[in-house]
Coordinates of C-alpha atoms in Angstrom, one line a residue:
M1 CA 5.3 -12.1 78.6
R2 CA 3.4 -8.9 77.8
G3 CA 2.6 -8.4 81.5
A4 CA 6.2 -9.0 82.4
A5 CA 7.2 -6.3 80.0
R6 CA 5.0 -3.8 81.6
A7 CA 6.3 -4.7 85.1
A8 CA 10.0 -4.5 84.1
G9 CA 10.7 -1.0 85.4
G10 CA 11.9 -0.7 88.9
R11 CA 13.4 -4.2 89.4
T12 CA 17.0 -5.1 90.0
G13 CA 19.0 -5.0 86.7
Q14 CA 19.2 -8.3 84.8
L15 CA 22.9 -9.2 84.2
W16 CA 24.2 -11.3 81.4
P17 CA 27.7 -13.0 81.3
R18 CA 29.9 -11.3 78.8
P19 CA 30.8 -13.7 75.9
P20 CA 34.5 -14.4 75.2
A21 CA 36.1 -11.7 73.1
P22 CA 36.0 -11.2 70.2
G23 CA 33.0 -13.4 69.6
P24 CA 29.5 -11.8 69.0
G25 CA 27.4 -10.6 72.0
P26 CA 24.0 -12.0 72.8
P27 CA 21.5 -11.4 70.0
P28 CA 19.2 -8.3 70.6
L29 CA 16.2 -10.5 71.2
L30 CA 18.0 -12.4 73.9
L31 CA 18.9 -9.1 75.7
L32 CA 15.3 -8.0 75.3
L33 CA 14.2 -11.3 76.8
A34 CA 16.3 -10.5 79.9
V35 CA 14.0 -7.5 80.5
L36 CA 10.8 -9.3 79.8
L37 CA 11.7 -12.2 82.1
G38 CA 13.8 -10.6 84.8
G39 CA 13.5 -6.8 84.7
A40 CA 16.1 -4.0 84.2
G41 CA 17.7 -1.2 86.0
A42 CA 15.9 2.2 85.6
Q43 CA 17.4 5.6 85.0
Y44 CA 15.5 8.9 84.9
S45 CA 16.6 11.9 82.9
S46 CA 17.6 14.8 85.0
D47 CA 15.6 17.2 82.9
L48 CA 13.0 14.7 81.7
C49 CA 13.7 15.6 78.1
S50 CA 17.2 14.3 77.4
W51 CA 19.4 11.6 78.8
K52 CA 23.2 11.1 78.8
G53 CA 24.7 8.0 80.3
S54 CA 27.7 5.7 80.2
G55 CA 28.2 2.0 79.7
L56 CA 31.2 2.2 82.1
T57 CA 28.8 2.2 85.0
H58 CA 28.3 -1.5 84.3
E59 CA 30.7 -4.1 85.7
A60 CA 33.4 -4.9 83.1
H61 CA 32.5 -8.6 82.8
R62 CA 28.7 -8.2 82.6
K63 CA 26.0 -7.1 80.2
E64 CA 23.0 -5.1 81.5
V65 CA 19.7 -3.8 80.1
E66 CA 18.7 -0.4 81.4
Q67 CA 15.5 1.5 81.3
V68 CA 15.5 5.2 80.5
Y69 CA 12.3 7.3 81.0
L70 CA 11.7 10.6 79.2
R71 CA 8.6 12.8 79.4
C72 CA 9.0 15.5 76.7
S73 CA 8.0 15.7 73.0
A74 CA 11.6 16.3 71.9
G75 CA 15.1 15.7 73.2
T76 CA 18.3 13.7 72.8
V77 CA 19.7 10.4 74.1
E78 CA 23.5 10.1 74.3
W79 CA 25.1 6.8 75.4
M80 CA 28.8 6.9 75.9
Y81 CA 30.9 3.7 75.8
P82 CA 27.8 1.6 75.0
T83 CA 27.6 -1.9 76.5
G84 CA 24.5 -4.1 76.9
A85 CA 21.3 -2.4 75.9
L86 CA 18.9 0.5 76.7
I87 CA 15.1 0.6 76.5
V88 CA 14.0 4.2 76.0
N89 CA 10.5 4.8 77.4
L90 CA 8.8 7.9 76.2
R91 CA 5.9 9.1 78.4
P92 CA 5.1 12.5 76.9
N93 CA 3.0 15.1 78.8
T94 CA 0.3 15.5 76.1
F95 CA -3.4 15.4 75.9
L96 CA -3.4 13.6 72.6
P97 CA -4.0 9.9 72.6
S98 CA -1.0 7.8 71.5
R99 CA -2.7 6.7 68.3
H100 CA -2.5 10.3 67.1
L101 CA 1.3 10.6 67.7
T102 CA 4.2 9.9 65.4
L103 CA 7.7 9.4 66.7
C104 CA 10.8 10.3 64.7
I105 CA 14.5 9.7 65.5
K106 CA 17.6 11.1 63.9
P107 CA 21.1 9.8 64.7
L108 CA 23.6 12.4 65.9
R109 CA 26.6 13.1 63.8
G110 CA 29.3 10.5 64.4
S111 CA 27.0 8.2 66.3
S112 CA 28.4 4.6 66.6
G113 CA 28.5 1.6 68.8
A114 CA 24.9 0.4 68.8
N115 CA 21.9 -0.7 66.7
I116 CA 18.6 1.0 67.2
Y117 CA 15.4 -1.1 67.0
L118 CA 11.6 -0.6 67.1
E119 CA 10.3 -3.0 69.8
K120 CA 6.8 -4.1 70.7
T121 CA 5.9 -7.2 72.8
G122 CA 9.3 -8.8 72.2
E123 CA 9.4 -8.3 68.4
L124 CA 12.3 -6.2 67.0
K125 CA 12.5 -4.2 63.7
L126 CA 15.8 -2.5 62.8
L127 CA 15.6 1.2 62.5
V128 CA 19.3 2.3 62.3
R129 CA 22.2 0.0 61.9
D130 CA 25.4 0.8 63.8
G131 CA 27.5 3.3 61.7
D132 CA 24.8 3.8 59.0
L133 CA 24.4 7.5 59.0
G134 CA 23.6 7.8 55.3
P135 CA 20.7 9.7 53.6
G136 CA 17.2 9.1 55.0
Q137 CA 18.3 8.0 58.5
A138 CA 15.4 9.8 60.2
P139 CA 12.8 7.0 60.5
C140 CA 9.3 7.8 61.8
F141 CA 6.5 5.5 63.0
S142 CA 3.3 5.6 64.8
F143 CA 3.8 5.9 68.6
E144 CA 1.5 2.9 69.0
Q145 CA 3.9 0.7 66.9
G146 CA 6.3 0.3 69.8
G147 CA 9.3 1.8 71.7
L148 CA 13.0 2.1 71.2
F149 CA 15.5 -0.7 72.0
V150 CA 19.2 0.3 71.7
E151 CA 21.7 -2.6 71.7
A152 CA 25.4 -2.2 71.8
T153 CA 27.4 -4.0 69.1
P154 CA 30.5 -6.0 69.9
Q155 CA 33.6 -3.8 69.9
Q156 CA 37.3 -4.4 70.5
D157 CA 37.6 -0.8 71.8
I158 CA 34.6 1.2 73.1
S159 CA 36.6 4.2 74.3
R160 CA 35.7 6.3 71.2
R161 CA 32.1 5.1 70.8
T162 CA 29.0 7.2 71.6
T163 CA 25.6 6.3 70.4
G164 CA 23.3 9.3 70.2
F165 CA 20.1 10.4 68.5
Q166 CA 17.4 13.1 68.6
Y167 CA 13.8 12.3 69.0
E168 CA 10.6 14.2 68.4
L169 CA 6.9 13.6 68.6
T170 CA 4.5 15.1 66.2
S171 CA 0.7 14.9 65.7
R172 CA 1.1 14.4 62.0
H173 CA -0.3 11.2 60.6
A174 CA 2.0 8.1 60.3
G175 CA 1.4 5.2 57.9
P176 CA 1.8 1.5 58.8
D177 CA 5.5 1.3 57.6
L178 CA 8.6 3.2 58.6
H179 CA 9.0 6.4 56.7
T180 CA 10.2 9.9 56.9
L181 CA 7.9 12.9 57.1
S182 CA 9.1 14.5 53.8
A183 CA 6.3 15.3 51.4
P184 CA 5.9 13.0 48.5
C185 CA 7.1 14.2 45.1
R186 CA 3.7 14.7 43.6
P187 CA 1.2 17.5 43.3
C188 CA -1.1 17.8 46.3
S189 CA -4.8 17.4 45.9
H190 CA -7.2 20.3 46.5
T191 CA -8.1 18.9 49.9
E192 CA -4.4 18.4 50.9
V193 CA -3.6 22.0 50.0
L194 CA -6.4 23.4 52.0
L195 CA -5.6 21.3 55.0
A196 CA -1.9 22.2 54.7
V197 CA -2.8 25.9 54.9
C198 CA -4.5 25.3 58.2
T199 CA -2.1 22.9 59.9
S200 CA 1.4 23.6 58.6
D201 CA 4.2 25.1 60.7
F202 CA 4.8 27.7 58.0
V203 CA 2.7 29.2 55.2
V204 CA 4.1 31.8 52.8
R205 CA 3.6 33.3 49.4
G206 CA 6.8 33.8 47.3
S207 CA 9.1 32.6 44.6
I208 CA 12.0 30.3 44.1
Q209 CA 15.3 32.3 43.9
D210 CA 17.7 29.3 43.8
V211 CA 18.0 25.6 44.4
T212 CA 21.1 23.9 45.7
H213 CA 21.4 20.1 45.7
E214 CA 23.1 18.0 48.3
P215 CA 23.6 14.5 46.7
A216 CA 25.3 13.1 49.8
Q217 CA 22.2 13.8 51.9
Q218 CA 19.7 13.1 49.0
E219 CA 18.3 16.5 49.7
S220 CA 17.7 19.8 47.9
A221 CA 17.7 23.3 49.5
I222 CA 15.1 25.7 48.1
H223 CA 16.0 29.4 48.6
L224 CA 12.9 31.5 48.7
H225 CA 12.0 35.2 48.4
V226 CA 8.7 35.7 50.3
S227 CA 6.3 38.5 49.5
R228 CA 3.7 37.6 52.2
L229 CA 4.2 35.8 55.4
Y230 CA 1.0 34.1 56.7
R231 CA 2.4 32.0 59.5
Q232 CA 5.7 30.6 60.8
K233 CA 6.4 28.8 64.1
S234 CA 10.1 29.2 63.9
R235 CA 12.2 32.0 62.4
V236 CA 12.7 30.3 59.1
F237 CA 12.1 33.5 57.1
R238 CA 13.8 36.7 58.0
P239 CA 13.5 40.2 56.6
A240 CA 15.4 40.6 53.4
P241 CA 18.4 42.9 53.3
E242 CA 17.9 46.5 52.2
G243 CA 17.9 46.9 48.5
E244 CA 16.0 43.7 47.7
G245 CA 12.6 45.3 47.6
G246 CA 11.4 44.2 51.0
G247 CA 9.8 40.9 52.0
W248 CA 11.6 38.0 53.6
R249 CA 14.2 35.4 52.7
G250 CA 14.6 31.8 53.9
R251 CA 15.3 28.2 52.8
V252 CA 13.3 25.0 53.0
S253 CA 14.4 21.4 52.3
T254 CA 12.9 18.7 50.1
L255 CA 14.0 15.3 48.7
L256 CA 16.5 15.4 45.9
E257 CA 14.4 13.0 43.9
C258 CA 11.7 15.6 43.6
G259 CA 13.9 17.5 41.1
V260 CA 12.9 21.0 42.2
R261 CA 14.4 23.7 39.9
P262 CA 14.3 27.6 40.0
G263 CA 11.4 29.0 38.0
H264 CA 9.2 32.0 37.4
G265 CA 5.9 32.7 39.1
E266 CA 4.6 32.8 42.7
F267 CA 3.7 29.8 44.8
L268 CA 2.1 29.2 48.1
F269 CA 4.7 27.3 50.2
T270 CA 3.6 25.2 53.2
G271 CA 5.6 22.8 55.3
H272 CA 6.7 21.6 58.8
M273 CA 9.7 21.8 61.0
H274 CA 11.5 18.5 61.3
F275 CA 14.5 18.4 63.8
G276 CA 14.9 22.1 63.5
E277 CA 14.8 22.3 59.7
A278 CA 12.0 23.5 57.5
W279 CA 10.7 20.8 55.1
L280 CA 8.5 21.6 52.2
G281 CA 4.9 20.3 52.1
C282 CA 2.3 21.3 49.5
A283 CA 3.4 24.2 47.2
P284 CA 0.8 25.0 44.5
R285 CA 1.2 27.9 42.2
F286 CA -0.5 30.9 43.9
K287 CA -3.1 31.4 41.2
D288 CA -4.1 27.8 41.4
F289 CA -4.4 28.1 45.2
Q290 CA -6.6 31.2 44.8
R291 CA -8.9 29.2 42.6
M292 CA -9.1 26.2 45.0
Y293 CA -9.7 28.5 48.0
R294 CA -12.5 30.5 46.3
D295 CA -14.2 27.4 45.1
A296 CA -14.1 25.8 48.6
E297 CA -15.3 29.1 50.1
E298 CA -18.3 29.3 47.8
R299 CA -19.3 25.8 48.9
G300 CA -18.6 26.5 52.6
L301 CA -15.8 23.8 52.7
N302 CA -12.8 25.9 53.8
P303 CA -11.3 24.5 57.0
C304 CA -9.8 27.9 57.9
E305 CA -9.5 31.4 56.5
I306 CA -6.5 33.0 54.8
G307 CA -6.0 36.1 52.6
T308 CA -5.8 35.3 48.9
E309 CA -5.0 38.7 47.5

């Protein structure tokens, strides 16, 4: 069966009889079995990063499993009028081995009409249930754990249905279970702080000006005033308006359960970009970071250099 799965691309599409309406469609494992045993039609993205297709290309009385191939580290998949199923094959142009990659997906606003599964050698694990766009719907998993299998759910009317999601690959470590990449609500260890300084997408020194909570998304937005900008890969922090004493301003997100509140003092804020948004990583008080850094420097254990004054 594993060999059949590898050979599925490029064969004639396997078609399944459509069950009588309004009864349930074939279970996802049965649709997947169609690919493993008989192959599937293949579609290639025009820009190799994103794909947009339609279930209306299928014959009305049949089910089909289609293969989609993408070769970028980030993009989107949009499936209008979903029927049958998709297998999304990511073949990123990267020098990193797959064991060092983490894949994350995030449903587009209003996405509906299909379930999204993690699939490996015929086994399925539900990632996003049709219509479930609540908090935390941005699961991440090791790239080696499998690929994406998208199966349309039975609908009386598919005319207003579009299943869509963003995907991104990162080199950050992934654990064995499905998770998001948000930092845990606990203080970082000395080692974690020093590694975060070297590997984060942004590193800044500053203070918390305000915190706004978004209970519906189970997130908090932390509004920062930055006195020193060490590094940022995206323009998260922009020059503060005149009259605010210089520096930069910006916002980062964290989980609501972390209970972040405005407070006095300066911190070293680190973090990563996740689907275009800045997410908080380690954030020790700056005086504590200075002590950690100098202690590691004296022992020759600093993984990289950064100004601490």
